[in-house]
Short mmCIF file of C-alpha atoms in Angstrom, two decimals:
data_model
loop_
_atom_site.label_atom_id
_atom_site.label_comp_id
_atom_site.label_asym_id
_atom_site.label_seq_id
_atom_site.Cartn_x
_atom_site.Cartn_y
_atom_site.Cartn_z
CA UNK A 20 0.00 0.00 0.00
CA UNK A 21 1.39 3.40 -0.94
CA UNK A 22 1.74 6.04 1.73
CA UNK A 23 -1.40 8.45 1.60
CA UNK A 24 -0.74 12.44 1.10
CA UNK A 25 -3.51 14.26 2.78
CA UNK A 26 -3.96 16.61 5.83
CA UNK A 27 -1.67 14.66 8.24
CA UNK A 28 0.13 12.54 5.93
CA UNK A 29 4.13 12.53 6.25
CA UNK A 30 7.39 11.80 3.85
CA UNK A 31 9.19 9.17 4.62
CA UNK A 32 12.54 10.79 5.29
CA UNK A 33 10.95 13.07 8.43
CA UNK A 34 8.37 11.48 10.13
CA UNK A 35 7.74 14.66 12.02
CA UNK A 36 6.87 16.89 9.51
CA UNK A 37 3.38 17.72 7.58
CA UNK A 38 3.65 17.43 4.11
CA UNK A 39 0.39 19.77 4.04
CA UNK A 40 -0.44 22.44 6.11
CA UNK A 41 -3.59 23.90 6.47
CA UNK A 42 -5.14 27.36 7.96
CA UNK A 43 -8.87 28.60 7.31
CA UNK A 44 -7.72 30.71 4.12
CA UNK A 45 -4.44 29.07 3.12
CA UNK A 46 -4.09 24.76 1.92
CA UNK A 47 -0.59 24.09 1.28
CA UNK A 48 1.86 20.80 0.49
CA UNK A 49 5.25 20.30 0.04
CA UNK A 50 6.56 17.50 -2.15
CA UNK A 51 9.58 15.47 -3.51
CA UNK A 52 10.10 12.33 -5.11
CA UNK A 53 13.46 12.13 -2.89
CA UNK A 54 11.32 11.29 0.24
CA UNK A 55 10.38 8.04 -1.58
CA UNK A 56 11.92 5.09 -2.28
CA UNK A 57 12.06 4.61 -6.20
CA UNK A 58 9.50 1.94 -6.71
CA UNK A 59 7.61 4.15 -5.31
CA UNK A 60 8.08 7.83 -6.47
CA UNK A 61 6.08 7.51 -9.57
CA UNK A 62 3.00 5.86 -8.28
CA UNK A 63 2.42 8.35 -5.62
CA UNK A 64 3.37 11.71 -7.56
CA UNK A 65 1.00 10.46 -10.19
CA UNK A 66 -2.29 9.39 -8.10
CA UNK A 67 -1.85 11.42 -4.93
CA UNK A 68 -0.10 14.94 -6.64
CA UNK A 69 -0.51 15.08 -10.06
CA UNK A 70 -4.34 13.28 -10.65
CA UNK A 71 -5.64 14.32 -7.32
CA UNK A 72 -4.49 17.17 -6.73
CA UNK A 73 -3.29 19.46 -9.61
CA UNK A 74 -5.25 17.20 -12.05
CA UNK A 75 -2.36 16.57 -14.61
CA UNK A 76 -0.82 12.96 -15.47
CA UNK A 77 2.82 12.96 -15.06
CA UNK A 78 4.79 10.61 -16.85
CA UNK A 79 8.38 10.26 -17.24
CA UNK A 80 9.90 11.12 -20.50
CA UNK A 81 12.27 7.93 -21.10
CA UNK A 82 13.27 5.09 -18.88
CA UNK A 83 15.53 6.40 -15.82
CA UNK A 84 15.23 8.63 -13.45
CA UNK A 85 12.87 11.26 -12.67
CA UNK A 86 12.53 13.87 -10.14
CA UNK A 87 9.76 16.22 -8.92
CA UNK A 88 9.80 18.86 -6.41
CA UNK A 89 6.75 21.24 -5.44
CA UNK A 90 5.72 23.77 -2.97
CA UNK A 91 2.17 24.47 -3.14
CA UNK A 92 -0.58 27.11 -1.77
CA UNK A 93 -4.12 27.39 -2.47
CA UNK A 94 -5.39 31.36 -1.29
CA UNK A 95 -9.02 32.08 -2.08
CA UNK A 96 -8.70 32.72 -5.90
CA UNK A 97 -5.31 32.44 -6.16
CA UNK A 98 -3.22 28.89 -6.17
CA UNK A 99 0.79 29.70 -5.97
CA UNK A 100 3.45 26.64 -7.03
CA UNK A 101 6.77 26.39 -7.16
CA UNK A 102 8.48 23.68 -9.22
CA UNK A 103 11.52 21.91 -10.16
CA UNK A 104 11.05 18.87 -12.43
CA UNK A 105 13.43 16.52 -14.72
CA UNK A 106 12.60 13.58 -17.23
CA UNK A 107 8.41 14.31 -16.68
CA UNK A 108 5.36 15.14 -18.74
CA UNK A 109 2.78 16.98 -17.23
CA UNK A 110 -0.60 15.96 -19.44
CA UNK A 111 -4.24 17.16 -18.60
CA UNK A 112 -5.91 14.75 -20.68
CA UNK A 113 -10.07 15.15 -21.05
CA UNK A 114 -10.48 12.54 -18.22
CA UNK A 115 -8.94 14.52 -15.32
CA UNK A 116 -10.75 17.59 -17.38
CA UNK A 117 -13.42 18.54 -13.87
CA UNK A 118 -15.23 21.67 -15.11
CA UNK A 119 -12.55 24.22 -13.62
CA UNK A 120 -11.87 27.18 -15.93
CA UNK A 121 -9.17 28.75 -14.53
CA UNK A 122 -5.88 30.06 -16.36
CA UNK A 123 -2.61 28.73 -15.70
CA UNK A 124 0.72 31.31 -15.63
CA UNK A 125 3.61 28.97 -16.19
CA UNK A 126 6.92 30.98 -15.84
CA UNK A 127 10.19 28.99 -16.25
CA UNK A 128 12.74 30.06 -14.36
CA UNK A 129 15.29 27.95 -15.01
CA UNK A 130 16.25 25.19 -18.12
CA UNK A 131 13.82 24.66 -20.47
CA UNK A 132 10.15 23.44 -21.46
CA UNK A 133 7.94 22.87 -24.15
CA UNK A 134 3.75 23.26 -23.55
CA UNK A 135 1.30 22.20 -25.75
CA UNK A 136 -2.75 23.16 -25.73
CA UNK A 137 -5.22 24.38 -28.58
CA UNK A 138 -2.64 22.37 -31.09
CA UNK A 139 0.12 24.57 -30.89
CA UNK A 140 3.77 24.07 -29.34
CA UNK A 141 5.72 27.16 -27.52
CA UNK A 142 9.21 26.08 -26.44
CA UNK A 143 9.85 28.33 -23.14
CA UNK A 144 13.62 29.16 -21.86
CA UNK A 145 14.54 31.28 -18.55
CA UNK A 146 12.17 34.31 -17.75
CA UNK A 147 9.30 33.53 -20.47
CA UNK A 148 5.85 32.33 -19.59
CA UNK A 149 3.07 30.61 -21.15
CA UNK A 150 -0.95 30.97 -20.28
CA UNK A 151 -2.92 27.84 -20.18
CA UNK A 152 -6.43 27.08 -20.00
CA UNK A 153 -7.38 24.37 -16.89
CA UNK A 154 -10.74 23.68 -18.59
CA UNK A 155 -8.78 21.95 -22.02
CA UNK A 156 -6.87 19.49 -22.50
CA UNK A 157 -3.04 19.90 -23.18
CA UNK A 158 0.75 19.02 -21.99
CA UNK A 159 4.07 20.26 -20.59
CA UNK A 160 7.08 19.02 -21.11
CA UNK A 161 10.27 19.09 -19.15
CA UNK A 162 13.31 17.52 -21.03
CA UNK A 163 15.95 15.15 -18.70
CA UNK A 164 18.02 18.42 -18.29
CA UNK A 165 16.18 20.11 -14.55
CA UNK A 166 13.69 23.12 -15.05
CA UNK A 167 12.37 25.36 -12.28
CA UNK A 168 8.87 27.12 -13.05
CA UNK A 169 6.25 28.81 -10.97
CA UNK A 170 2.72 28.26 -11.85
CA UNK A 171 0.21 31.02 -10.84
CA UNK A 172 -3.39 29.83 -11.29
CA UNK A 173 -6.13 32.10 -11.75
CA UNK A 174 -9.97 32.57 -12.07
CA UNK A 175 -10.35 33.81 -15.85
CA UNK A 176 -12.98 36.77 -14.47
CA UNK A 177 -9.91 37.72 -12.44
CA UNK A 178 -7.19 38.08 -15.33
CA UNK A 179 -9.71 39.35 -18.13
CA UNK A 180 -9.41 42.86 -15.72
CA UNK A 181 -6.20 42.59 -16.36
CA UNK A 182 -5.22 41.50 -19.91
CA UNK A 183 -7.33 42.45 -22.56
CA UNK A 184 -8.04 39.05 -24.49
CA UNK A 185 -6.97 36.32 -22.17
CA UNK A 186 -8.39 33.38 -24.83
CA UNK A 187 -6.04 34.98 -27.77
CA UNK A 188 -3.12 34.44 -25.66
CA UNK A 189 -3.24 30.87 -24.54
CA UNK A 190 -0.22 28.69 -25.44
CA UNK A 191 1.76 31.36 -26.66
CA UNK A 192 5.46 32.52 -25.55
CA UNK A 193 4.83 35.42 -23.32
CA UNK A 194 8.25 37.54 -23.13
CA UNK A 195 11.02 37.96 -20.43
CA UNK A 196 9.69 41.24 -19.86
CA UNK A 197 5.75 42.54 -19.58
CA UNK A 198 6.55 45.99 -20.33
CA UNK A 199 7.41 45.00 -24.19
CA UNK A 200 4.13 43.10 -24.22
CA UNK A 201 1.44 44.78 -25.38
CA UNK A 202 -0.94 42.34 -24.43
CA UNK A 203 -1.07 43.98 -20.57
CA UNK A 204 -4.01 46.54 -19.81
CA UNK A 205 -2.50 49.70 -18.39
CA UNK A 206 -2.82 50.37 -14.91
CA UNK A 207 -2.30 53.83 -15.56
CA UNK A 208 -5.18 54.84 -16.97
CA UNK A 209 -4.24 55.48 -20.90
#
């Protein structure tokens, strides 16, 4: 039986420490694939992170090793991740599809990654960002080399006040820096 992730649940490696934590505004879990042993790492990220969780099937690229980290937080209207992956697809395929419509702000940090949605492919390097829809299916893909990302996920009401056609910019390349995009509403009133 696999070790269970939920409010009390514990890695391996520290048995005193919550993997989630929990106030009346804030849900948040920690999690690596280090605190398991290997026949185990890919079983639990997929069932207990990626399906249940942040509804995404992770798969590793080719036959070796794989690694996942992530630092989660769920505010009202606002979920926060932090991210450092190697060898792993990411795929939200129509099953794990629940009826969520949020938007997805993927920006790498670090290495590289390629994401996939509305049948287009944006390769992503250090500093750009991509926007993805949670209510379609699609995929992102981070090669054997280790890539850092942050995901911010948003209600769509939310970001259409700020960005004045949210749907035309899904699964594009945002650029290293917003102020060249002219994408952005001002916030100064012009």
């Amino acid at each position: 039986m696999l070790p269970q992730i939920g409010r009390m649940a514990t890695s391996r490696s520290d048995e005193d420490q919550p993997m989630m934590t929990q106030s009346p505004d804030i849900i948040g879990f920690r999690f690596s694939t280090a605190d398991f042993g290997q026949r185990d790492r890919l079983p639990i990220f997929r069932e207990q992170i990626g399906r249940m969780i942040v509804k995404l099937d992770p798969e590793p690229l080719s036959v070796g090793a794989f690694h996942a980290e992530a630092n989660v937080r769920e505010l009202p209207g606002l979920g926060i991740g932090s991210w450092a992956c190697s060898n792993l697809k990411f795929a939200r395929p129509r099953e794990l599809l629940d009826g969520n419509d949020d938007l997805v702000l993927t920006i790498i940090t670090s290495g590289n990654t390629r994401a996939s949605q509305r049948g287009r492919d944006v390769e992503l390097g250090p500093g750009q960002a991509v926007l993805q829809s949670s209510a379609e299916a699609g995929n992102m893909v981070v090669p054997v080399s280790p890539s850092r990302f942050v995901g911010l996920r948003l209600p769509r009401k939310a970001l259409a006040l700020l960005v004045r056609d949210p749907e035309d910019m899904l699964n594009r390349s945002l650029p290293a820096n917003p102020r060249r995009c002219v994408c952005w509403r001002s916030t100064s009133g012009s």
